[in-house]
Amino acid sequence: LQAELDLFIDWFAPQLLGYAVDPALREHFAALSEVLISSALTQPQVVVHRDFHSRNLMCLNNGELAVIDFQDAVIGPITYDPVSLLKDCYVTWPRRRQVAWLTDYQRLLEERQLLLPLESAQFIAWFDLMGLQRHIKVLGIFARLALRDGKRAYLDDLPRVIAYVREVLALYAQREPALGAFGDYCDTVLLPLCIDQPWYRDPNTEESQA
């Protein structure tokens, strides 16, 4: 989990944004990482696909779904795959639909005795913080794919991922001081650098126009 998060510090901030990582960012990032990893390890651990999103689901002629690209499957947090799908890096769903689908999933898990009865708010918090960990990782991965591997099309999806990150940081800023501090730092220092990038756009504006 920490190695995944560190892609942000190694690739996104310094390599893509050209920002020299300073002690303040490292301090905020370390505190954020501690919260996110603790939340992930608190969850029930299950088989995790690790890349369970729309592009890895294929519709078969008989109406069933096939799942591809599962070679990196590991044991991990129970909300990792749901957040990969419901907060897809390539498709945006309204928050209310994400939560409704997640609630249905939680109920299904409990009915099948795969999850002990749990307050819905706790499961949603696990989901959101897991998504934050994943999307911070994705910022680093997409930056690396573009810069190291020449796959610059991934940059077009960064604004959506940034929006996911900012949403959760804002939602949990009061509950988790580390998230509030990291969010303030990102909005003040890193977001202006993102906005200056040729790949940046406001995903909220595009969605409202659509």
mmCIF file of C-alpha atoms in Angstrom:
data_model
loop_
_atom_site.group_PDB
_atom_site.id
_atom_site.type_symbol
_atom_site.label_atom_id
_atom_site.label_comp_id
_atom_site.label_asym_id
_atom_site.label_seq_id
_atom_site.Cartn_x
_atom_site.Cartn_y
_atom_site.Cartn_z
ATOM 1 C CA LEU A 1 0.000 0.000 0.000
ATOM 2 C CA GLN A 2 2.806 2.418 0.818
ATOM 3 C CA ALA A 3 4.694 1.513 -2.352
ATOM 4 C CA GLU A 4 1.552 2.315 -4.344
ATOM 5 C CA LEU A 5 1.121 5.671 -2.600
ATOM 6 C CA ASP A 6 4.777 6.578 -3.105
ATOM 7 C CA LEU A 7 4.248 6.692 -6.869
ATOM 8 C CA PHE A 8 2.638 10.090 -6.240
ATOM 9 C CA ILE A 9 5.800 11.409 -4.581
ATOM 10 C CA ASP A 10 8.124 9.773 -7.098
ATOM 11 C CA TRP A 11 6.296 10.505 -10.360
ATOM 12 C CA PHE A 12 3.274 12.779 -10.190
ATOM 13 C CA ALA A 13 4.540 15.731 -8.179
ATOM 14 C CA PRO A 14 8.197 15.934 -9.266
ATOM 15 C CA GLN A 15 8.202 14.374 -12.718
ATOM 16 C CA LEU A 16 4.861 15.458 -14.181
ATOM 17 C CA LEU A 17 4.255 18.732 -12.352
ATOM 18 C CA GLY A 18 7.923 19.658 -12.028
ATOM 19 C CA TYR A 19 7.523 20.298 -8.309
ATOM 20 C CA ALA A 20 10.547 19.757 -6.097
ATOM 21 C CA VAL A 21 9.114 17.716 -3.229
ATOM 22 C CA ASP A 22 9.794 19.660 -0.032
ATOM 23 C CA PRO A 23 9.760 18.605 3.644
ATOM 24 C CA ALA A 24 6.248 20.024 4.127
ATOM 25 C CA LEU A 25 4.782 17.812 1.398
ATOM 26 C CA ARG A 26 6.626 14.773 2.724
ATOM 27 C CA GLU A 27 5.287 15.424 6.224
ATOM 28 C CA HIS A 28 1.693 15.849 5.052
ATOM 29 C CA PHE A 29 2.017 12.834 2.771
ATOM 30 C CA ALA A 30 3.372 10.614 5.564
ATOM 31 C CA ALA A 31 0.463 11.539 7.853
ATOM 32 C CA LEU A 32 -2.039 10.921 5.059
ATOM 33 C CA SER A 33 -0.443 7.559 4.229
ATOM 34 C CA GLU A 34 -0.725 6.433 7.838
ATOM 35 C CA VAL A 35 -4.482 7.130 7.888
ATOM 36 C CA LEU A 36 -5.131 5.439 4.548
ATOM 37 C CA ILE A 37 -3.076 2.336 5.284
ATOM 38 C CA SER A 38 -4.615 1.957 8.732
ATOM 39 C CA SER A 39 -8.115 2.128 7.214
ATOM 40 C CA ALA A 40 -7.209 -0.432 4.552
ATOM 41 C CA LEU A 41 -5.734 -2.896 7.072
ATOM 42 C CA THR A 42 -8.766 -2.556 9.364
ATOM 43 C CA GLN A 43 -11.035 -3.966 6.665
ATOM 44 C CA PRO A 44 -11.717 -7.675 6.062
ATOM 45 C CA GLN A 45 -9.090 -9.042 3.686
ATOM 46 C CA VAL A 46 -10.275 -10.861 0.565
ATOM 47 C CA VAL A 47 -9.098 -11.721 -2.947
ATOM 48 C CA VAL A 48 -8.665 -8.410 -4.785
ATOM 49 C CA HIS A 49 -8.474 -8.092 -8.567
ATOM 50 C CA ARG A 50 -6.679 -4.703 -8.163
ATOM 51 C CA ASP A 51 -7.820 -3.311 -11.521
ATOM 52 C CA PHE A 52 -11.551 -4.025 -11.478
ATOM 53 C CA HIS A 53 -12.932 -1.288 -13.737
ATOM 54 C CA SER A 54 -15.087 -0.913 -16.835
ATOM 55 C CA ARG A 55 -12.302 -1.564 -19.341
ATOM 56 C CA ASN A 56 -11.558 -4.937 -17.785
ATOM 57 C CA LEU A 57 -15.142 -6.208 -17.928
ATOM 58 C CA MET A 58 -16.267 -7.810 -21.180
ATOM 59 C CA CYS A 59 -19.864 -8.591 -22.195
ATOM 60 C CA LEU A 60 -20.206 -12.131 -23.551
ATOM 61 C CA ASN A 61 -22.778 -13.180 -26.121
ATOM 62 C CA ASN A 62 -24.725 -15.107 -23.476
ATOM 63 C CA GLY A 63 -25.100 -11.973 -21.346
ATOM 64 C CA GLU A 64 -22.512 -12.955 -18.756
ATOM 65 C CA LEU A 65 -19.512 -10.815 -17.827
ATOM 66 C CA ALA A 66 -15.926 -11.878 -18.363
ATOM 67 C CA VAL A 67 -13.166 -10.364 -16.247
ATOM 68 C CA ILE A 68 -9.711 -9.799 -17.735
ATOM 69 C CA ASP A 69 -6.349 -8.398 -16.572
ATOM 70 C CA PHE A 70 -6.388 -10.156 -13.207
ATOM 71 C CA GLN A 71 -2.737 -11.219 -13.130
ATOM 72 C CA ASP A 72 -1.905 -8.821 -10.285
ATOM 73 C CA ALA A 73 -4.602 -10.165 -7.926
ATOM 74 C CA VAL A 74 -3.657 -10.169 -4.243
ATOM 75 C CA ILE A 75 -5.235 -10.484 -0.820
ATOM 76 C CA GLY A 76 -6.420 -7.016 0.160
ATOM 77 C CA PRO A 77 -9.166 -4.777 1.587
ATOM 78 C CA ILE A 78 -12.757 -5.706 0.828
ATOM 79 C CA THR A 79 -13.605 -2.287 -0.655
ATOM 80 C CA TYR A 80 -10.676 -2.171 -3.098
ATOM 81 C CA ASP A 81 -12.495 -3.706 -6.064
ATOM 82 C CA PRO A 82 -15.840 -1.927 -5.483
ATOM 83 C CA VAL A 83 -14.125 1.456 -5.400
ATOM 84 C CA SER A 84 -12.149 0.609 -8.540
ATOM 85 C CA LEU A 85 -15.441 0.073 -10.363
ATOM 86 C CA LEU A 86 -17.746 2.663 -8.795
ATOM 87 C CA LYS A 87 -15.075 5.384 -8.864
ATOM 88 C CA ASP A 88 -13.768 4.272 -12.247
ATOM 89 C CA CYS A 89 -10.856 6.304 -13.605
ATOM 90 C CA TYR A 90 -12.519 6.333 -17.026
ATOM 91 C CA VAL A 91 -16.221 6.734 -16.161
ATOM 92 C CA THR A 92 -17.852 9.132 -13.695
ATOM 93 C CA TRP A 93 -20.957 8.132 -11.726
ATOM 94 C CA PRO A 94 -22.876 10.543 -9.480
ATOM 95 C CA ARG A 95 -22.054 10.223 -5.795
ATOM 96 C CA ARG A 96 -25.610 9.169 -4.909
ATOM 97 C CA ARG A 97 -25.415 6.240 -7.342
ATOM 98 C CA GLN A 98 -22.015 5.183 -6.037
ATOM 99 C CA VAL A 99 -23.353 5.084 -2.482
ATOM 100 C CA ALA A 100 -26.578 3.293 -3.487
ATOM 101 C CA TRP A 101 -24.653 0.576 -5.341
ATOM 102 C CA LEU A 102 -22.177 0.274 -2.481
ATOM 103 C CA THR A 103 -25.006 -0.113 0.042
ATOM 104 C CA ASP A 104 -26.536 -2.882 -2.085
ATOM 105 C CA TYR A 105 -23.144 -4.580 -2.223
ATOM 106 C CA GLN A 106 -22.710 -4.365 1.540
ATOM 107 C CA ARG A 107 -26.152 -5.903 2.061
ATOM 108 C CA LEU A 108 -25.277 -8.740 -0.320
ATOM 109 C CA LEU A 109 -22.009 -9.409 1.518
ATOM 110 C CA GLU A 110 -23.809 -9.536 4.849
ATOM 111 C CA GLU A 111 -26.549 -11.822 3.505
ATOM 112 C CA ARG A 112 -23.887 -14.234 2.271
ATOM 113 C CA GLN A 113 -22.062 -13.955 5.605
ATOM 114 C CA LEU A 114 -18.964 -12.583 3.911
ATOM 115 C CA LEU A 115 -19.082 -9.454 6.062
ATOM 116 C CA LEU A 116 -20.193 -9.057 9.667
ATOM 117 C CA PRO A 117 -23.032 -6.568 10.187
ATOM 118 C CA LEU A 118 -21.558 -3.089 9.988
ATOM 119 C CA GLU A 119 -22.821 0.478 10.093
ATOM 120 C CA SER A 120 -23.300 1.748 6.557
ATOM 121 C CA ALA A 121 -21.361 4.925 7.378
ATOM 122 C CA GLN A 122 -18.307 2.857 8.335
ATOM 123 C CA PHE A 123 -18.417 0.849 5.111
ATOM 124 C CA ILE A 124 -18.750 4.057 3.085
ATOM 125 C CA ALA A 125 -15.772 5.553 4.939
ATOM 126 C CA TRP A 126 -13.691 2.444 4.177
ATOM 127 C CA PHE A 127 -14.761 2.777 0.542
ATOM 128 C CA ASP A 128 -13.894 6.459 0.297
ATOM 129 C CA LEU A 129 -10.511 6.164 1.992
ATOM 130 C CA MET A 130 -9.663 3.106 -0.100
ATOM 131 C CA GLY A 131 -10.565 5.126 -3.170
ATOM 132 C CA LEU A 132 -8.306 7.942 -2.034
ATOM 133 C CA GLN A 133 -5.399 5.526 -1.649
ATOM 134 C CA ARG A 134 -6.071 4.042 -5.074
ATOM 135 C CA HIS A 135 -6.471 7.365 -6.869
ATOM 136 C CA ILE A 136 -3.333 8.866 -5.350
ATOM 137 C CA LYS A 137 -1.555 5.760 -6.629
ATOM 138 C CA VAL A 138 -3.184 6.175 -10.048
ATOM 139 C CA LEU A 139 -1.919 9.759 -10.348
ATOM 140 C CA GLY A 140 1.587 8.364 -10.040
ATOM 141 C CA ILE A 141 0.960 5.420 -12.352
ATOM 142 C CA PHE A 142 -0.589 7.532 -15.119
ATOM 143 C CA ALA A 143 2.283 10.018 -14.842
ATOM 144 C CA ARG A 144 4.784 7.165 -15.143
ATOM 145 C CA LEU A 145 2.943 5.632 -18.105
ATOM 146 C CA ALA A 146 3.017 8.975 -19.898
ATOM 147 C CA LEU A 147 6.598 9.981 -19.130
ATOM 148 C CA ARG A 148 8.455 6.684 -19.040
ATOM 149 C CA ASP A 149 6.408 4.591 -21.467
ATOM 150 C CA GLY A 150 5.182 7.276 -23.869
ATOM 151 C CA LYS A 151 1.497 6.462 -23.241
ATOM 152 C CA ARG A 152 0.368 10.061 -23.014
ATOM 153 C CA ALA A 153 -3.312 9.281 -23.577
ATOM 154 C CA TYR A 154 -3.490 8.465 -19.858
ATOM 155 C CA LEU A 155 -2.980 12.152 -19.096
ATOM 156 C CA ASP A 156 -6.473 12.847 -20.434
ATOM 157 C CA ASP A 157 -7.930 10.888 -17.501
ATOM 158 C CA LEU A 158 -5.957 12.684 -14.798
ATOM 159 C CA PRO A 159 -8.538 15.471 -14.224
ATOM 160 C CA ARG A 160 -11.181 12.916 -13.240
ATOM 161 C CA VAL A 161 -8.768 11.224 -10.835
ATOM 162 C CA ILE A 162 -7.769 14.586 -9.337
ATOM 163 C CA ALA A 163 -11.458 15.370 -8.812
ATOM 164 C CA TYR A 164 -11.930 12.071 -6.941
ATOM 165 C CA VAL A 165 -8.955 12.872 -4.706
ATOM 166 C CA ARG A 166 -10.154 16.388 -3.927
ATOM 167 C CA GLU A 167 -13.693 15.182 -3.218
ATOM 168 C CA VAL A 168 -12.638 12.710 -0.536
ATOM 169 C CA LEU A 169 -10.096 15.081 1.004
ATOM 170 C CA ALA A 170 -12.873 17.653 1.385
ATOM 171 C CA LEU A 171 -15.450 15.139 2.678
ATOM 172 C CA TYR A 172 -13.168 13.878 5.449
ATOM 173 C CA ALA A 173 -11.174 17.018 6.263
ATOM 174 C CA GLN A 174 -12.959 17.600 9.554
ATOM 175 C CA ARG A 175 -12.947 13.958 10.638
ATOM 176 C CA GLU A 176 -9.300 13.278 9.745
ATOM 177 C CA PRO A 177 -6.949 16.253 10.290
ATOM 178 C CA ALA A 178 -4.256 14.601 8.153
ATOM 179 C CA LEU A 179 -6.614 14.628 5.169
ATOM 180 C CA GLY A 180 -7.532 18.253 5.775
ATOM 181 C CA ALA A 181 -3.886 19.314 5.950
ATOM 182 C CA PHE A 182 -2.932 17.380 2.834
ATOM 183 C CA GLY A 183 -5.971 18.758 1.002
ATOM 184 C CA ASP A 184 -5.096 22.336 1.914
ATOM 185 C CA TYR A 185 -1.522 21.814 0.739
ATOM 186 C CA CYS A 186 -2.621 20.273 -2.542
ATOM 187 C CA ASP A 187 -5.187 22.999 -3.259
ATOM 188 C CA THR A 188 -2.709 25.752 -2.451
ATOM 189 C CA VAL A 189 0.493 24.385 -3.981
ATOM 190 C CA LEU A 190 -0.151 21.494 -6.370
ATOM 191 C CA LEU A 191 -3.555 22.281 -7.900
ATOM 192 C CA PRO A 192 -2.317 25.527 -9.533
ATOM 193 C CA LEU A 193 0.468 23.498 -11.155
ATOM 194 C CA CYS A 194 -2.127 20.996 -12.428
ATOM 195 C CA ILE A 195 -4.305 23.753 -13.857
ATOM 196 C CA ASP A 196 -1.311 25.057 -15.844
ATOM 197 C CA GLN A 197 -0.835 21.675 -17.542
ATOM 198 C CA PRO A 198 -2.075 21.260 -21.137
ATOM 199 C CA TRP A 199 -3.992 18.101 -20.162
ATOM 200 C CA TYR A 200 -5.975 19.743 -17.376
ATOM 201 C CA ARG A 201 -9.677 20.512 -17.639
ATOM 202 C CA ASP A 202 -12.479 20.984 -15.124
ATOM 203 C CA PRO A 203 -14.360 17.648 -15.079
ATOM 204 C CA ASN A 204 -17.306 19.205 -13.228
ATOM 205 C CA THR A 205 -17.805 21.739 -16.007
ATOM 206 C CA GLU A 206 -17.673 19.051 -18.678
ATOM 207 C CA GLU A 207 -20.175 16.875 -16.819
ATOM 208 C CA SER A 208 -22.627 19.744 -16.366
ATOM 209 C CA GLN A 209 -22.418 20.572 -20.075
ATOM 210 C CA ALA A 210 -22.970 16.912 -20.993
#
